[in-house]
């Protein structure tokens, strides 16, 4: 048995920051990350054997709870048949059919390994289809770490996006226009000025990577209207929301009224394994190699273990699962609000379906990246650590949604609720 601190030291000696993805390092909350040894249902255990109720949920995939026996069984059975073939399998068509059954606009589906790849490929496809170079993204939306989409969040309207990372050439983001989320005038202005050069608008149809910020009524419809009018494509990035906030993701929850040209999916569609997808109209998807001129490929794309996990997860994620996640989300959000109110912590809890997050020290609506950044992240730091000390593992950043699963039953919610008053007092003391 080792401790988290020992595990962190060991990892830091050989892995930059000790982690394989930055937010896991607890940079914004401080302290030593929980090194997970195993997980089951709503619970995780660290390397020292300590148990936590988990609200990270692998950052979205674990909608059925961790290590669902049928998903694990499907992966084990697939593993016994071979880990990777580099050849097509029937299971890939089966998973594509399951995706299409839920989101019929995804008539054809291409599988990749990460959400980053799905969004990168969707942008390339949009550029290939339209023969145009410009891509519009919204400040604070995250579409993975490909160069073109790492444009500085917060850049002004009509300014070329600046790289959001060292190592991204300015040429790679010069073709990315960054616009404030939920700002109809700004997006209208962009299209009025450069509409004939825009290949696509990529959006999180409900934003959840700058805290949870649902679209204002009519905003997504406006994106469809403007893109259609100017011959640009609309990409719904549902890597996070897809098959999580409803059986058909945000697109389903908002009423199936908007018709994006392309969707990207990740997280739930891979059931906790490295699998993501893009889907859309057949004439667009058929522009991908081998049928068309837009190149995309992957040694491990459509991997049989990942595909098996995705199939089992989508088959199991029925109406009852979504109802349970919704109920858990509602109960927890109510308890959080009550605890923060009782401790006198000014806050704003925002929801997008079953996703929610808390903005600390603000009370007015948070509608875009600029208003999200007005929060007091220090209050979250105190709250986070008090919860962790009480055995509740929250996402280690104030800008992330809290992820629930169908296994967050009354007992799990009660355990979280019991920890809330003390953590709320810790947050209040830090303000
Ligand atoms: C909306 C959205 N798009 C894309 C990505 C990138 O996915 P991945 O981390 O699998 O590359 C994420 C990851 O959090 C996401 O939330």
Short mmCIF file of C-alpha atoms and ligand atoms in Angstrom, two decimals:
data_model
loop_
_atom_site.label_atom_id
_atom_site.label_comp_id
_atom_site.label_asym_id
_atom_site.label_seq_id
_atom_site.Cartn_x
_atom_site.Cartn_y
_atom_site.Cartn_z
CA UNK A 1 0.00 0.00 0.00
CA UNK A 2 1.29 3.43 -0.89
CA UNK A 3 0.01 6.94 -0.25
CA UNK A 4 -1.22 9.48 -2.77
CA UNK A 5 1.83 11.62 -1.96
CA UNK A 6 4.22 8.73 -2.65
CA UNK A 7 2.38 7.89 -5.87
CA UNK A 8 2.52 11.54 -6.94
CA UNK A 9 6.26 11.77 -6.26
CA UNK A 10 6.89 8.59 -8.23
CA UNK A 11 4.76 9.79 -11.12
CA UNK A 12 6.30 13.26 -11.20
CA UNK A 13 9.74 11.75 -11.57
CA UNK A 14 8.82 10.19 -14.91
CA UNK A 15 5.67 11.97 -16.16
CA UNK A 16 5.42 15.76 -16.62
CA UNK A 17 3.41 17.02 -13.66
CA UNK A 18 2.78 13.40 -12.73
CA UNK A 19 -0.30 13.26 -14.94
CA UNK A 20 -1.37 12.29 -18.43
CA UNK A 21 -3.84 15.20 -18.72
CA UNK A 22 -3.26 18.54 -16.96
CA UNK A 23 -6.42 19.10 -14.88
CA UNK A 24 -5.76 15.86 -12.98
CA UNK A 25 -2.74 17.51 -11.33
CA UNK A 26 -4.95 19.66 -9.01
CA UNK A 27 -3.20 22.78 -10.32
CA UNK A 28 -6.18 25.04 -9.66
CA UNK A 29 -7.18 23.57 -6.29
CA UNK A 30 -3.72 22.71 -4.97
CA UNK A 31 -2.76 19.66 -2.98
CA UNK A 32 -2.04 16.07 -3.87
CA UNK A 33 -4.19 14.35 -6.48
CA UNK A 34 -6.15 11.26 -5.56
CA UNK A 35 -4.41 8.36 -7.28
CA UNK A 36 -7.22 5.98 -8.10
CA UNK A 37 -6.72 2.28 -7.54
CA UNK A 38 -10.21 1.14 -8.53
CA UNK A 39 -13.77 2.30 -8.95
CA UNK A 40 -17.22 0.76 -8.81
CA UNK A 41 -20.61 2.39 -9.24
CA UNK A 42 -20.53 5.84 -7.65
CA UNK A 43 -17.38 5.11 -5.64
CA UNK A 44 -13.65 5.30 -6.18
CA UNK A 45 -10.83 4.09 -3.95
CA UNK A 46 -7.40 5.65 -3.83
CA UNK A 47 -4.07 3.86 -3.61
CA UNK A 48 -4.19 4.07 0.20
CA UNK A 49 -7.55 2.25 0.24
CA UNK A 50 -9.64 5.33 1.09
CA UNK A 51 -13.16 5.42 -0.38
CA UNK A 52 -14.75 8.47 -2.00
CA UNK A 53 -18.11 9.22 -3.58
CA UNK A 54 -17.02 10.23 -7.07
CA UNK A 55 -18.34 13.27 -8.93
CA UNK A 56 -15.69 13.21 -11.64
CA UNK A 57 -17.07 10.19 -13.47
CA UNK A 58 -14.02 10.04 -15.74
CA UNK A 59 -15.11 13.56 -16.86
CA UNK A 60 -18.31 12.30 -18.38
CA UNK A 61 -18.17 8.75 -19.70
CA UNK A 62 -19.28 6.94 -16.54
CA UNK A 63 -23.03 7.54 -16.91
CA UNK A 64 -23.81 3.97 -15.82
CA UNK A 65 -21.43 4.25 -12.88
CA UNK A 66 -17.93 2.84 -12.83
CA UNK A 67 -17.19 -0.72 -13.90
CA UNK A 68 -20.75 -1.65 -14.81
CA UNK A 69 -20.62 -5.47 -14.82
CA UNK A 70 -22.21 -5.81 -18.26
CA UNK A 71 -19.87 -3.26 -19.82
CA UNK A 72 -16.84 -4.87 -18.19
CA UNK A 73 -18.12 -8.27 -19.34
CA UNK A 74 -18.50 -7.05 -22.92
CA UNK A 75 -14.96 -5.66 -22.90
CA UNK A 76 -13.56 -8.87 -21.40
CA UNK A 77 -15.32 -10.95 -24.04
CA UNK A 78 -14.01 -8.69 -26.79
CA UNK A 79 -10.49 -8.81 -25.35
CA UNK A 80 -10.56 -12.59 -25.44
CA UNK A 81 -11.23 -12.40 -29.18
CA UNK A 82 -8.27 -10.08 -29.83
CA UNK A 83 -7.24 -6.58 -28.81
CA UNK A 84 -6.96 -4.83 -32.15
CA UNK A 85 -7.09 -6.01 -35.72
CA UNK A 86 -6.55 -3.04 -38.00
CA UNK A 87 -9.43 -4.41 -40.04
CA UNK A 88 -13.14 -3.58 -40.07
CA UNK A 89 -15.49 -5.29 -37.63
CA UNK A 90 -19.25 -5.79 -37.60
CA UNK A 91 -19.33 -4.21 -34.13
CA UNK A 92 -18.39 -0.81 -35.59
CA UNK A 93 -21.48 -0.86 -37.82
CA UNK A 94 -23.54 -1.92 -34.83
CA UNK A 95 -22.30 1.02 -32.76
CA UNK A 96 -22.86 3.42 -35.69
CA UNK A 97 -26.43 2.11 -35.96
CA UNK A 98 -26.97 2.72 -32.25
CA UNK A 99 -25.70 6.29 -32.61
CA UNK A 100 -27.92 6.90 -35.62
CA UNK A 101 -30.96 5.44 -33.85
CA UNK A 102 -30.53 8.10 -31.15
CA UNK A 103 -29.47 10.99 -33.36
CA UNK A 104 -30.96 10.32 -36.80
CA UNK A 105 -29.10 13.29 -38.32
CA UNK A 106 -25.92 11.26 -37.81
CA UNK A 107 -26.75 9.15 -40.83
CA UNK A 108 -23.13 8.15 -41.23
CA UNK A 109 -20.58 7.92 -38.44
CA UNK A 110 -16.78 7.75 -38.44
CA UNK A 111 -15.04 6.44 -35.31
CA UNK A 112 -11.86 7.92 -33.88
CA UNK A 113 -10.19 7.52 -30.49
CA UNK A 114 -10.64 10.91 -28.79
CA UNK A 115 -12.93 13.90 -28.77
CA UNK A 116 -9.96 15.97 -29.91
CA UNK A 117 -9.69 13.90 -33.07
CA UNK A 118 -13.44 14.01 -33.66
CA UNK A 119 -13.50 17.83 -33.53
CA UNK A 120 -10.29 18.21 -35.51
CA UNK A 121 -11.69 15.94 -38.21
CA UNK A 122 -15.06 17.70 -38.23
CA UNK A 123 -13.30 21.01 -38.86
CA UNK A 124 -11.16 19.51 -41.61
CA UNK A 125 -14.24 17.99 -43.18
CA UNK A 126 -16.08 21.32 -43.05
CA UNK A 127 -13.15 23.04 -44.71
CA UNK A 128 -12.91 20.32 -47.33
CA UNK A 129 -16.64 20.43 -48.02
CA UNK A 130 -16.90 24.20 -48.33
CA UNK A 131 -13.50 25.06 -49.76
CA UNK A 132 -13.27 27.77 -47.10
CA UNK A 133 -10.72 28.25 -44.34
CA UNK A 134 -12.28 30.21 -41.49
CA UNK A 135 -13.74 28.48 -38.45
CA UNK A 136 -15.76 30.21 -35.77
CA UNK A 137 -15.56 28.99 -32.19
CA UNK A 138 -16.84 30.48 -28.97
CA UNK A 139 -14.65 31.78 -26.17
CA UNK A 140 -14.59 29.32 -23.31
CA UNK A 141 -15.81 26.37 -25.37
CA UNK A 142 -13.37 23.47 -25.48
CA UNK A 143 -13.11 21.23 -28.50
CA UNK A 144 -9.95 19.31 -27.64
CA UNK A 145 -6.34 20.25 -28.13
CA UNK A 146 -5.86 20.38 -31.89
CA UNK A 147 -3.97 23.48 -33.02
CA UNK A 148 -6.80 25.28 -34.82
CA UNK A 149 -9.17 24.92 -31.88
CA UNK A 150 -6.72 26.06 -29.22
CA UNK A 151 -7.35 29.67 -30.11
CA UNK A 152 -7.23 31.95 -27.09
CA UNK A 153 -10.54 31.97 -25.36
CA UNK A 154 -11.72 35.50 -24.85
CA UNK A 155 -10.35 36.99 -28.03
CA UNK A 156 -12.55 39.72 -29.37
CA UNK A 157 -14.96 39.54 -32.21
CA UNK A 158 -13.38 39.63 -35.64
CA UNK A 159 -9.88 39.38 -34.28
CA UNK A 160 -7.92 36.41 -35.44
CA UNK A 161 -7.61 33.95 -32.58
CA UNK A 162 -4.31 33.97 -30.78
CA UNK A 163 -2.75 30.64 -29.87
CA UNK A 164 -3.95 29.40 -26.48
CA UNK A 165 -0.82 27.34 -25.97
CA UNK A 166 2.88 27.58 -26.60
CA UNK A 167 3.76 25.55 -29.64
CA UNK A 168 0.66 26.44 -31.60
CA UNK A 169 1.76 28.50 -34.61
CA UNK A 170 -0.18 31.72 -35.00
CA UNK A 171 -0.81 30.61 -38.57
CA UNK A 172 -2.82 27.67 -37.19
CA UNK A 173 -5.21 29.90 -35.26
CA UNK A 174 -5.22 32.80 -37.69
CA UNK A 175 -8.10 31.05 -39.43
CA UNK A 176 -10.07 30.67 -36.19
CA UNK A 177 -12.42 33.46 -35.18
CA UNK A 178 -13.27 33.53 -31.48
CA UNK A 179 -16.64 35.00 -30.56
CA UNK A 180 -18.32 35.41 -27.14
CA UNK A 181 -20.85 32.68 -26.33
CA UNK A 182 -24.51 33.65 -26.20
CA UNK A 183 -23.90 36.95 -27.99
CA UNK A 184 -26.23 37.18 -31.00
CA UNK A 185 -24.87 40.55 -32.14
CA UNK A 186 -21.28 39.33 -32.14
CA UNK A 187 -22.00 36.29 -34.27
CA UNK A 188 -24.17 38.32 -36.63
CA UNK A 189 -21.31 40.79 -36.99
CA UNK A 190 -18.83 38.04 -37.82
CA UNK A 191 -21.07 36.65 -40.53
CA UNK A 192 -21.86 40.09 -41.91
CA UNK A 193 -18.15 40.79 -42.27
CA UNK A 194 -16.74 37.43 -43.37
CA UNK A 195 -19.66 35.08 -43.94
CA UNK A 196 -18.49 34.01 -47.40
CA UNK A 197 -15.16 32.78 -45.97
CA UNK A 198 -16.52 30.80 -43.02
CA UNK A 199 -16.38 27.02 -43.34
CA UNK A 200 -18.10 26.24 -40.06
CA UNK A 201 -19.25 27.31 -36.65
CA UNK A 202 -18.30 24.78 -34.00
CA UNK A 203 -20.15 25.07 -30.72
CA UNK A 204 -20.88 23.26 -27.52
CA UNK A 205 -24.66 23.47 -27.89
CA UNK A 206 -24.76 23.73 -24.11
CA UNK A 207 -21.39 24.89 -22.85
CA UNK A 208 -19.84 22.90 -20.02
CA UNK A 209 -16.12 23.61 -20.17
CA UNK A 210 -16.26 27.09 -18.61
CA UNK A 211 -18.66 25.94 -15.94
CA UNK A 212 -22.10 25.02 -17.18
CA UNK A 213 -23.62 27.72 -19.38
CA UNK A 214 -26.75 26.75 -21.28
CA UNK A 215 -27.47 28.53 -24.55
CA UNK A 216 -29.83 31.50 -24.35
CA UNK A 217 -33.18 30.74 -25.96
CA UNK A 218 -32.83 31.10 -29.72
CA UNK A 219 -29.02 31.18 -29.74
CA UNK A 220 -28.48 27.77 -31.33
CA UNK A 221 -31.29 28.46 -33.82
CA UNK A 222 -29.53 31.70 -34.77
CA UNK A 223 -26.33 29.74 -35.43
CA UNK A 224 -28.25 27.46 -37.77
CA UNK A 225 -29.91 30.41 -39.49
CA UNK A 226 -26.65 32.29 -40.07
CA UNK A 227 -24.64 29.27 -41.18
CA UNK A 228 -27.35 28.24 -43.63
CA UNK A 229 -27.70 31.74 -45.02
CA UNK A 230 -23.95 31.98 -45.64
CA UNK A 231 -23.26 28.44 -46.86
CA UNK A 232 -21.29 27.47 -43.75
CA UNK A 233 -21.66 24.28 -41.74
CA UNK A 234 -22.86 24.01 -38.15
CA UNK A 235 -20.97 21.55 -35.93
CA UNK A 236 -22.55 20.49 -32.64
CA UNK A 237 -19.76 19.32 -30.37
CA UNK A 238 -21.60 16.87 -28.14
CA UNK A 239 -18.49 15.12 -26.86
CA UNK A 240 -19.54 16.01 -23.33
CA UNK A 241 -23.33 16.36 -23.60
CA UNK A 242 -23.93 13.55 -26.10
CA UNK A 243 -25.83 10.57 -24.66
CA UNK A 244 -25.38 12.14 -21.22
CA UNK A 245 -28.00 14.87 -20.85
CA UNK A 246 -30.57 12.75 -22.71
CA UNK A 247 -30.69 9.67 -24.92
CA UNK A 248 -30.00 12.02 -27.84
CA UNK A 249 -27.76 14.48 -26.02
CA UNK A 250 -28.36 18.22 -25.99
CA UNK A 251 -29.81 18.03 -29.49
CA UNK A 252 -32.51 15.74 -28.10
CA UNK A 253 -33.07 17.79 -24.98
CA UNK A 254 -33.54 21.04 -26.88
CA UNK A 255 -36.29 19.41 -28.93
CA UNK A 256 -34.64 18.00 -32.08
CA UNK A 257 -35.56 21.19 -33.88
CA UNK A 258 -32.11 22.29 -34.97
CA UNK A 259 -30.33 20.49 -37.78
CA UNK A 260 -26.57 20.64 -37.37
CA UNK A 261 -24.57 19.37 -40.34
CA UNK A 262 -22.09 17.54 -38.16
CA UNK A 263 -22.00 16.19 -34.62
CA UNK A 264 -19.03 15.14 -32.57
CA UNK A 265 -19.41 12.56 -29.82
CA UNK A 266 -17.01 11.16 -27.23
CA UNK A 267 -17.03 10.14 -23.58
CA UNK A 268 -20.34 8.19 -23.11
CA UNK A 269 -20.24 6.78 -26.65
CA UNK A 270 -17.04 4.95 -25.70
CA UNK A 271 -18.33 3.76 -22.35
CA UNK A 272 -15.06 4.68 -20.62
CA UNK A 273 -12.79 3.41 -23.37
CA UNK A 274 -10.88 5.55 -25.91
CA UNK A 275 -13.51 6.01 -28.57
CA UNK A 276 -15.16 9.06 -30.11
CA UNK A 277 -17.04 9.77 -33.31
CA UNK A 278 -18.24 12.29 -35.80
CA UNK A 279 -21.52 11.93 -37.60
CA UNK A 280 -23.72 13.75 -40.03
CA UNK A 281 -25.21 13.85 -43.49
CA UNK A 282 -23.98 11.03 -45.74
CA UNK A 283 -22.80 13.31 -48.53
CA UNK A 284 -20.58 15.10 -46.01
CA UNK A 285 -19.22 12.03 -44.25
CA UNK A 286 -18.54 10.40 -47.61
CA UNK A 287 -16.02 13.17 -48.32
CA UNK A 288 -13.75 11.37 -45.84
CA UNK A 289 -11.13 8.96 -47.16
CA UNK A 290 -11.44 6.39 -48.66
CA UNK A 291 -14.49 7.70 -50.55
CA UNK A 292 -13.52 11.35 -50.63
CA UNK A 293 -10.56 13.72 -50.59
CA UNK A 294 -10.54 14.59 -46.86
CA UNK A 295 -7.94 12.43 -45.16
CA UNK A 296 -8.49 10.89 -41.75
CA UNK A 297 -7.23 7.60 -40.33
CA UNK A 298 -6.25 5.81 -37.12
CA UNK A 299 -4.47 2.57 -36.21
CA UNK A 300 -6.73 2.09 -33.20
CA UNK A 301 -9.88 3.77 -34.57
CA UNK A 302 -12.96 1.63 -33.92
CA UNK A 303 -10.91 -0.52 -31.56
CA UNK A 304 -12.87 -3.68 -30.71
CA UNK A 305 -12.65 -3.27 -26.92
CA UNK A 306 -13.74 0.35 -27.10
CA UNK A 307 -16.49 -0.49 -29.54
CA UNK A 308 -17.76 -3.25 -27.25
CA UNK A 309 -17.84 -0.82 -24.31
CA UNK A 310 -19.71 1.75 -26.39
CA UNK A 311 -22.31 -0.75 -27.60
CA UNK A 312 -22.94 -2.11 -24.11
CA UNK A 313 -23.17 1.40 -22.66
CA UNK A 314 -25.63 2.70 -25.24
CA UNK A 315 -27.73 -0.46 -24.93
CA UNK A 316 -27.87 -0.08 -21.16
CA UNK A 317 -28.44 3.69 -21.07
CA UNK A 318 -32.22 3.53 -21.27
CA UNK A 319 -34.93 5.94 -20.14
CA UNK A 320 -34.62 4.69 -16.58
CA UNK A 321 -30.89 5.53 -16.52
CA UNK A 322 -31.52 9.09 -17.71
CA UNK A 323 -34.36 9.48 -15.19
CA UNK A 324 -32.05 8.36 -12.39
CA UNK A 325 -29.25 10.71 -13.44
CA UNK A 326 -31.76 13.58 -13.67
CA UNK A 327 -33.16 12.78 -10.21
CA UNK A 328 -29.69 12.56 -8.65
CA UNK A 329 -28.69 15.83 -10.28
CA UNK A 330 -31.83 17.56 -9.03
CA UNK A 331 -31.40 16.26 -5.48
CA UNK A 332 -27.74 17.20 -5.33
CA UNK A 333 -28.21 20.66 -6.85
CA UNK A 334 -30.95 21.36 -4.30
CA UNK A 335 -28.70 20.24 -1.43
CA UNK A 336 -25.76 22.31 -2.68
CA UNK A 337 -27.86 25.45 -2.98
CA UNK A 338 -29.32 24.95 0.51
CA UNK A 339 -25.89 24.41 2.10
CA UNK A 340 -24.30 27.41 0.38
CA UNK A 341 -27.28 29.62 1.24
CA UNK A 342 -27.17 28.50 4.87
CA UNK A 343 -23.45 29.35 5.08
CA UNK A 344 -23.99 32.68 3.34
CA UNK A 345 -21.86 31.85 0.30
CA UNK A 346 -22.92 33.95 -2.70
CA UNK A 347 -23.12 31.62 -5.64
CA UNK A 348 -24.87 30.82 -8.87
CA UNK A 349 -25.72 27.21 -9.71
CA UNK A 350 -26.36 26.71 -13.43
CA UNK A 351 -27.78 23.67 -15.13
CA UNK A 352 -27.93 22.18 -18.59
CA UNK A 353 -30.10 19.13 -18.22
CA UNK A 354 -28.44 16.88 -15.65
CA UNK A 355 -25.15 18.78 -15.88
CA UNK A 356 -24.56 21.51 -13.37
CA UNK A 357 -21.78 23.55 -11.89
CA UNK A 358 -21.46 26.28 -9.29
CA UNK A 359 -20.04 29.73 -9.91
CA UNK A 360 -18.57 31.03 -6.68
CA UNK A 361 -19.02 34.54 -5.35
CA UNK A 362 -21.34 35.62 -8.16
CA UNK A 363 -25.12 35.76 -8.06
CA UNK A 364 -26.10 37.10 -11.48
CA UNK A 365 -26.47 34.98 -14.60
CA UNK A 366 -23.26 33.65 -16.13
CA UNK A 367 -23.72 33.63 -19.88
CA UNK A 368 -20.25 33.65 -21.36
CA UNK A 369 -16.56 33.19 -20.66
CA UNK A 370 -16.03 36.73 -19.42
CA UNK A 371 -18.76 36.43 -16.80
CA UNK A 372 -17.56 32.92 -15.85
CA UNK A 373 -14.12 34.31 -15.10
CA UNK A 374 -15.64 36.73 -12.63
CA UNK A 375 -16.03 33.95 -10.09
CA UNK A 376 -13.94 33.46 -6.97
CA UNK A 377 -12.00 30.26 -7.63
CA UNK A 378 -10.44 30.52 -4.15
CA UNK A 379 -13.79 29.72 -2.58
CA UNK A 380 -13.97 26.56 -4.65
CA UNK A 381 -10.49 25.55 -3.52
CA UNK A 382 -11.60 25.61 0.11
CA UNK A 383 -14.88 23.87 -0.66
CA UNK A 384 -13.16 21.21 -2.79
CA UNK A 385 -10.67 20.25 -0.09
CA UNK A 386 -13.27 20.16 2.67
CA UNK A 387 -15.35 17.82 0.51
CA UNK A 388 -12.31 15.67 -0.29
CA UNK A 389 -11.46 15.42 3.41
CA UNK A 390 -15.04 14.23 3.94
CA UNK A 391 -14.66 11.54 1.27
CA UNK A 392 -16.28 13.28 -1.70
CA UNK A 393 -14.20 13.61 -4.89
CA UNK A 394 -15.27 16.67 -6.87
CA UNK A 395 -13.77 17.76 -10.19
CA UNK A 396 -10.54 19.58 -9.30
CA UNK A 397 -11.54 22.81 -11.05
CA UNK A 398 -14.30 25.35 -10.53
CA UNK A 399 -14.86 25.40 -14.30
CA UNK A 400 -15.99 21.80 -14.64
CA UNK A 401 -19.41 20.21 -14.40
CA UNK A 402 -20.14 17.78 -11.58
CA UNK A 403 -20.69 14.38 -13.16
CA UNK A 404 -23.38 12.09 -11.83
CA UNK A 405 -24.32 8.57 -12.82
CA UNK A 406 -27.26 6.22 -12.55
CA UNK A 407 -25.51 4.66 -9.55
CA UNK A 408 -25.61 7.87 -7.52
CA UNK A 409 -28.50 6.54 -5.44
CA UNK A 410 -30.08 8.03 -2.34
CA UNK A 411 -27.27 6.71 -0.14
CA UNK A 412 -24.60 8.36 -2.30
CA UNK A 413 -26.48 11.65 -2.45
CA UNK A 414 -26.98 11.55 1.34
CA UNK A 415 -23.26 11.04 1.87
CA UNK A 416 -22.52 14.04 -0.33
CA UNK A 417 -25.24 16.10 1.35
CA UNK A 418 -23.81 15.31 4.78
CA UNK A 419 -20.45 16.75 3.73
CA UNK A 420 -21.90 19.93 2.23
CA UNK A 421 -22.53 22.12 5.31
CA UNK A 422 -18.93 21.87 6.54
CA UNK A 423 -17.54 22.50 3.06
CA UNK A 424 -19.89 25.44 2.60
CA UNK A 425 -18.60 26.94 5.86
CA UNK A 426 -15.02 26.45 4.63
CA UNK A 427 -15.92 28.26 1.41
CA UNK A 428 -17.56 31.07 3.38
CA UNK A 429 -14.44 31.48 5.51
CA UNK A 430 -12.29 31.81 2.40
CA UNK A 431 -14.33 34.59 0.80
C1 LIG B 1 -17.02 19.48 -25.59
C2 LIG B 1 -15.73 18.75 -25.71
N1 LIG B 1 -15.17 18.57 -26.91
C3 LIG B 1 -14.01 17.93 -27.08
C4 LIG B 1 -13.33 17.41 -26.00
C5 LIG B 1 -12.03 16.69 -26.21
O1 LIG B 1 -12.20 15.33 -25.95
P1 LIG B 1 -10.95 14.41 -25.56
O2 LIG B 1 -10.52 14.83 -24.20
O3 LIG B 1 -11.50 13.01 -25.62
O4 LIG B 1 -9.90 14.64 -26.60
C6 LIG B 1 -13.87 17.55 -24.72
C7 LIG B 1 -13.15 17.02 -23.54
O5 LIG B 1 -13.43 17.32 -22.41
C8 LIG B 1 -15.10 18.24 -24.57
O6 LIG B 1 -15.66 18.41 -23.36
#
